[in-house]
């Protein structure tokens, strides 16, 4: 269910109002799309012995139900979304949730951005988000998003397609794309059954190698 606000003002207000109206994180966080995302992320966390994960844009928490993370902190702009997550995971001491405005420089081995970038309409909001995303990660950043500035969605002012890899090439030179995994369910006209988002994994480069619990391996794509 997406209880859309009556008018689009800006990115943050759109999502705050959507959750206040009883909306959710959308089809990408449910069903087979959520299962695909969880399978990829859980495997990456396990194979690379990740102990601490942060996410900017945790949404309603439904995607997180499928996660197997040792320690997780989720941030969101929506007070209602944060409250929903805290309620769902009240008995899970490994998970905590805060407003983005409460972020205070914390860091994690892995930082996630899942279906967020194309909802950052304002260039200033996109730039601030990207700087925070990479500054807060010690080893990996995983982005799940479309990566094209063509094919803008008509009648959806909350969507702006971006080629975010160009921004990273210029503004995050210490990070290297080490894995790109296409969506198992590519978009074919119905957002409930397919997505334009793919996985992009970036690693902070210290010695040019991708580390895993199984030893040193070169790029995985």
Short mmCIF file of C-alpha atoms in Angstrom, two decimals:
data_model
loop_
_atom_site.label_atom_id
_atom_site.label_comp_id
_atom_site.label_asym_id
_atom_site.label_seq_id
_atom_site.Cartn_x
_atom_site.Cartn_y
_atom_site.Cartn_z
CA UNK A 1 0.00 0.00 0.00
CA UNK A 2 1.32 3.41 -0.98
CA UNK A 3 -0.83 6.15 0.62
CA UNK A 4 0.56 8.92 -1.55
CA UNK A 5 0.61 12.50 -0.27
CA UNK A 6 -1.74 14.80 -2.14
CA UNK A 7 1.09 16.99 -3.48
CA UNK A 8 4.85 16.67 -3.84
CA UNK A 9 6.83 19.34 -1.96
CA UNK A 10 10.24 17.78 -1.47
CA UNK A 11 11.80 14.35 -1.03
CA UNK A 12 11.90 14.27 2.75
CA UNK A 13 8.38 15.58 3.23
CA UNK A 14 7.00 13.10 0.70
CA UNK A 15 8.24 10.11 2.70
CA UNK A 16 7.36 11.58 6.07
CA UNK A 17 3.78 12.15 4.88
CA UNK A 18 3.53 8.79 3.12
CA UNK A 19 4.30 6.85 6.30
CA UNK A 20 2.07 9.12 8.37
CA UNK A 21 -0.79 8.30 5.98
CA UNK A 22 -0.28 4.58 6.54
CA UNK A 23 1.92 3.89 3.52
CA UNK A 24 4.76 1.40 3.35
CA UNK A 25 8.15 1.01 1.69
CA UNK A 26 6.67 -0.24 -1.56
CA UNK A 27 6.77 -3.41 -3.64
CA UNK A 28 10.56 -3.60 -3.64
CA UNK A 29 10.50 -4.47 0.07
CA UNK A 30 7.93 -7.24 -0.28
CA UNK A 31 7.55 -10.59 -2.03
CA UNK A 32 10.10 -11.99 -4.43
CA UNK A 33 11.97 -8.69 -4.79
CA UNK A 34 12.57 -8.58 -1.04
CA UNK A 35 13.65 -12.22 -1.10
CA UNK A 36 16.18 -11.55 -3.86
CA UNK A 37 17.65 -8.61 -1.96
CA UNK A 38 17.86 -10.56 1.29
CA UNK A 39 19.53 -13.53 -0.38
CA UNK A 40 22.26 -11.34 -1.88
CA UNK A 41 22.84 -9.26 1.26
CA UNK A 42 22.83 -12.15 3.71
CA UNK A 43 25.33 -14.03 1.57
CA UNK A 44 27.61 -11.00 1.33
CA UNK A 45 27.50 -10.43 5.09
CA UNK A 46 28.23 -14.10 5.77
CA UNK A 47 30.98 -14.56 3.18
CA UNK A 48 32.85 -11.43 4.23
CA UNK A 49 32.39 -11.87 7.97
CA UNK A 50 30.61 -8.53 8.38
CA UNK A 51 29.74 -7.78 12.00
CA UNK A 52 28.34 -4.23 11.84
CA UNK A 53 25.85 -2.90 9.28
CA UNK A 54 24.20 0.49 8.90
CA UNK A 55 21.50 1.52 6.46
CA UNK A 56 20.35 4.95 5.37
CA UNK A 57 16.69 4.60 4.44
CA UNK A 58 15.48 1.64 6.48
CA UNK A 59 11.81 2.35 5.69
CA UNK A 60 9.06 0.33 7.34
CA UNK A 61 11.36 -2.57 8.29
CA UNK A 62 9.71 -5.26 6.19
CA UNK A 63 12.87 -5.93 4.18
CA UNK A 64 14.78 -6.28 7.44
CA UNK A 65 12.57 -9.19 8.52
CA UNK A 66 14.55 -11.35 6.08
CA UNK A 67 17.97 -10.11 7.18
CA UNK A 68 20.61 -12.12 9.01
CA UNK A 69 22.82 -9.36 10.39
CA UNK A 70 24.95 -9.63 13.56
CA UNK A 71 24.48 -5.91 14.35
CA UNK A 72 22.36 -3.35 12.52
CA UNK A 73 21.52 0.34 12.82
CA UNK A 74 18.86 1.76 10.53
CA UNK A 75 18.30 5.44 9.82
CA UNK A 76 15.31 7.08 8.14
CA UNK A 77 13.91 10.58 7.63
CA UNK A 78 10.44 9.48 8.74
CA UNK A 79 9.63 9.44 12.47
CA UNK A 80 6.74 7.07 11.76
CA UNK A 81 8.99 4.62 9.88
CA UNK A 82 11.50 4.62 12.73
CA UNK A 83 8.70 4.02 15.24
CA UNK A 84 7.37 1.12 13.15
CA UNK A 85 10.80 -0.49 13.05
CA UNK A 86 11.35 -0.06 16.77
CA UNK A 87 8.01 -1.71 17.45
CA UNK A 88 8.62 -4.64 15.09
CA UNK A 89 12.08 -5.38 16.45
CA UNK A 90 11.54 -4.41 20.07
CA UNK A 91 12.89 -7.76 21.27
CA UNK A 92 15.89 -7.81 18.94
CA UNK A 93 18.83 -6.26 20.77
CA UNK A 94 21.02 -6.51 17.66
CA UNK A 95 18.96 -3.86 15.85
CA UNK A 96 18.46 -0.17 16.57
CA UNK A 97 16.74 2.64 14.68
CA UNK A 98 17.19 6.41 14.58
CA UNK A 99 16.25 9.43 12.56
CA UNK A 100 18.78 10.58 9.97
CA UNK A 101 18.87 13.90 11.81
CA UNK A 102 20.29 12.01 14.80
CA UNK A 103 23.22 10.59 12.87
CA UNK A 104 26.41 11.63 14.64
CA UNK A 105 29.31 10.25 12.66
CA UNK A 106 28.90 6.56 13.47
CA UNK A 107 30.64 4.07 11.17
CA UNK A 108 30.16 0.45 10.17
CA UNK A 109 31.97 -2.18 8.12
CA UNK A 110 29.08 -2.25 5.65
CA UNK A 111 26.65 0.55 4.83
CA UNK A 112 23.52 -0.03 2.75
CA UNK A 113 21.41 2.09 0.42
CA UNK A 114 18.45 0.09 -0.90
CA UNK A 115 15.98 1.67 -3.35
CA UNK A 116 16.78 5.17 -2.10
CA UNK A 117 18.88 7.08 -4.63
CA UNK A 118 16.19 7.58 -7.26
CA UNK A 119 13.90 9.03 -4.58
CA UNK A 120 16.34 11.87 -3.83
CA UNK A 121 14.91 14.49 -6.15
CA UNK A 122 16.89 17.53 -5.07
CA UNK A 123 20.54 17.56 -6.15
CA UNK A 124 21.58 18.91 -2.74
CA UNK A 125 19.78 16.06 -0.97
CA UNK A 126 21.42 13.50 -3.26
CA UNK A 127 24.89 14.95 -2.73
CA UNK A 128 24.53 15.12 1.05
CA UNK A 129 23.25 11.55 1.15
CA UNK A 130 26.09 10.20 -0.97
CA UNK A 131 28.78 11.93 1.06
CA UNK A 132 27.29 10.51 4.27
CA UNK A 133 26.92 7.05 2.76
CA UNK A 134 30.59 6.68 1.85
CA UNK A 135 32.00 8.59 4.82
CA UNK A 136 30.26 6.23 7.25
CA UNK A 137 31.55 2.98 5.71
CA UNK A 138 34.82 1.35 6.71
CA UNK A 139 34.96 -1.46 4.13
CA UNK A 140 31.89 -1.85 1.90
CA UNK A 141 29.02 0.22 0.52
CA UNK A 142 26.21 -1.72 -1.15
CA UNK A 143 23.81 0.24 -3.33
CA UNK A 144 20.64 -1.26 -4.78
CA UNK A 145 19.30 1.17 -7.36
CA UNK A 146 18.79 1.93 -11.00
CA UNK A 147 21.81 3.58 -12.61
CA UNK A 148 20.50 5.58 -15.53
CA UNK A 149 19.31 9.14 -16.01
CA UNK A 150 16.94 8.21 -18.83
CA UNK A 151 13.41 6.90 -18.62
CA UNK A 152 12.03 9.26 -16.00
CA UNK A 153 8.71 8.04 -14.59
CA UNK A 154 5.74 10.14 -15.68
CA UNK A 155 3.29 11.07 -12.95
CA UNK A 156 5.77 10.12 -10.22
CA UNK A 157 7.39 13.33 -8.96
CA UNK A 158 9.07 11.36 -6.17
CA UNK A 159 11.26 9.52 -8.70
CA UNK A 160 14.35 10.95 -10.42
CA UNK A 161 16.60 8.52 -12.25
CA UNK A 162 20.31 9.12 -11.72
CA UNK A 163 23.54 7.65 -13.03
CA UNK A 164 25.05 7.54 -9.56
CA UNK A 165 28.22 5.71 -10.62
CA UNK A 166 29.41 8.91 -12.32
CA UNK A 167 29.15 10.75 -8.99
CA UNK A 168 31.14 8.03 -7.22
CA UNK A 169 33.89 8.04 -9.85
CA UNK A 170 34.46 11.75 -9.26
CA UNK A 171 33.71 12.17 -5.56
CA UNK A 172 34.73 8.84 -3.99
CA UNK A 173 38.02 7.97 -5.72
CA UNK A 174 39.15 5.67 -2.89
CA UNK A 175 36.25 3.33 -3.60
CA UNK A 176 36.17 0.66 -6.30
CA UNK A 177 33.22 -1.22 -7.75
CA UNK A 178 33.98 -4.86 -6.94
CA UNK A 179 30.64 -6.48 -7.72
CA UNK A 180 27.66 -5.71 -9.92
CA UNK A 181 24.78 -8.17 -9.76
CA UNK A 182 21.77 -7.68 -12.04
CA UNK A 183 18.29 -8.08 -10.70
CA UNK A 184 16.87 -11.57 -10.85
CA UNK A 185 13.50 -9.95 -11.57
CA UNK A 186 14.12 -7.15 -14.10
CA UNK A 187 11.42 -4.58 -14.70
CA UNK A 188 9.07 -5.45 -17.56
CA UNK A 189 6.27 -2.95 -16.99
CA UNK A 190 4.95 -3.95 -13.56
CA UNK A 191 6.74 -2.57 -10.48
CA UNK A 192 5.13 -5.25 -8.33
CA UNK A 193 6.93 -8.06 -10.13
CA UNK A 194 10.13 -6.47 -11.42
CA UNK A 195 12.62 -3.73 -10.64
CA UNK A 196 15.07 -1.47 -12.47
CA UNK A 197 17.43 -1.72 -9.48
CA UNK A 198 20.60 -3.82 -9.49
CA UNK A 199 23.24 -4.41 -6.83
CA UNK A 200 26.48 -2.39 -6.84
CA UNK A 201 29.11 -3.22 -4.23
CA UNK A 202 31.91 -0.75 -3.56
CA UNK A 203 34.98 -1.46 -1.46
CA UNK A 204 37.30 1.06 0.12
CA UNK A 205 40.66 0.38 -1.49
CA UNK A 206 43.60 -0.24 0.83
CA UNK A 207 45.52 -2.94 -1.02
CA UNK A 208 43.40 -3.49 -4.12
CA UNK A 209 41.98 -6.82 -3.00
CA UNK A 210 38.53 -7.96 -2.02
CA UNK A 211 38.68 -9.72 1.32
CA UNK A 212 36.44 -12.57 2.39
CA UNK A 213 36.43 -15.04 5.21
CA UNK A 214 37.66 -17.62 2.69
CA UNK A 215 40.85 -15.71 1.97
CA UNK A 216 41.96 -13.11 -0.54
CA UNK A 217 40.11 -13.07 -3.81
CA UNK A 218 40.15 -10.71 -6.73
CA UNK A 219 37.17 -8.80 -7.99
CA UNK A 220 34.10 -10.98 -8.08
CA UNK A 221 32.77 -9.86 -11.47
#
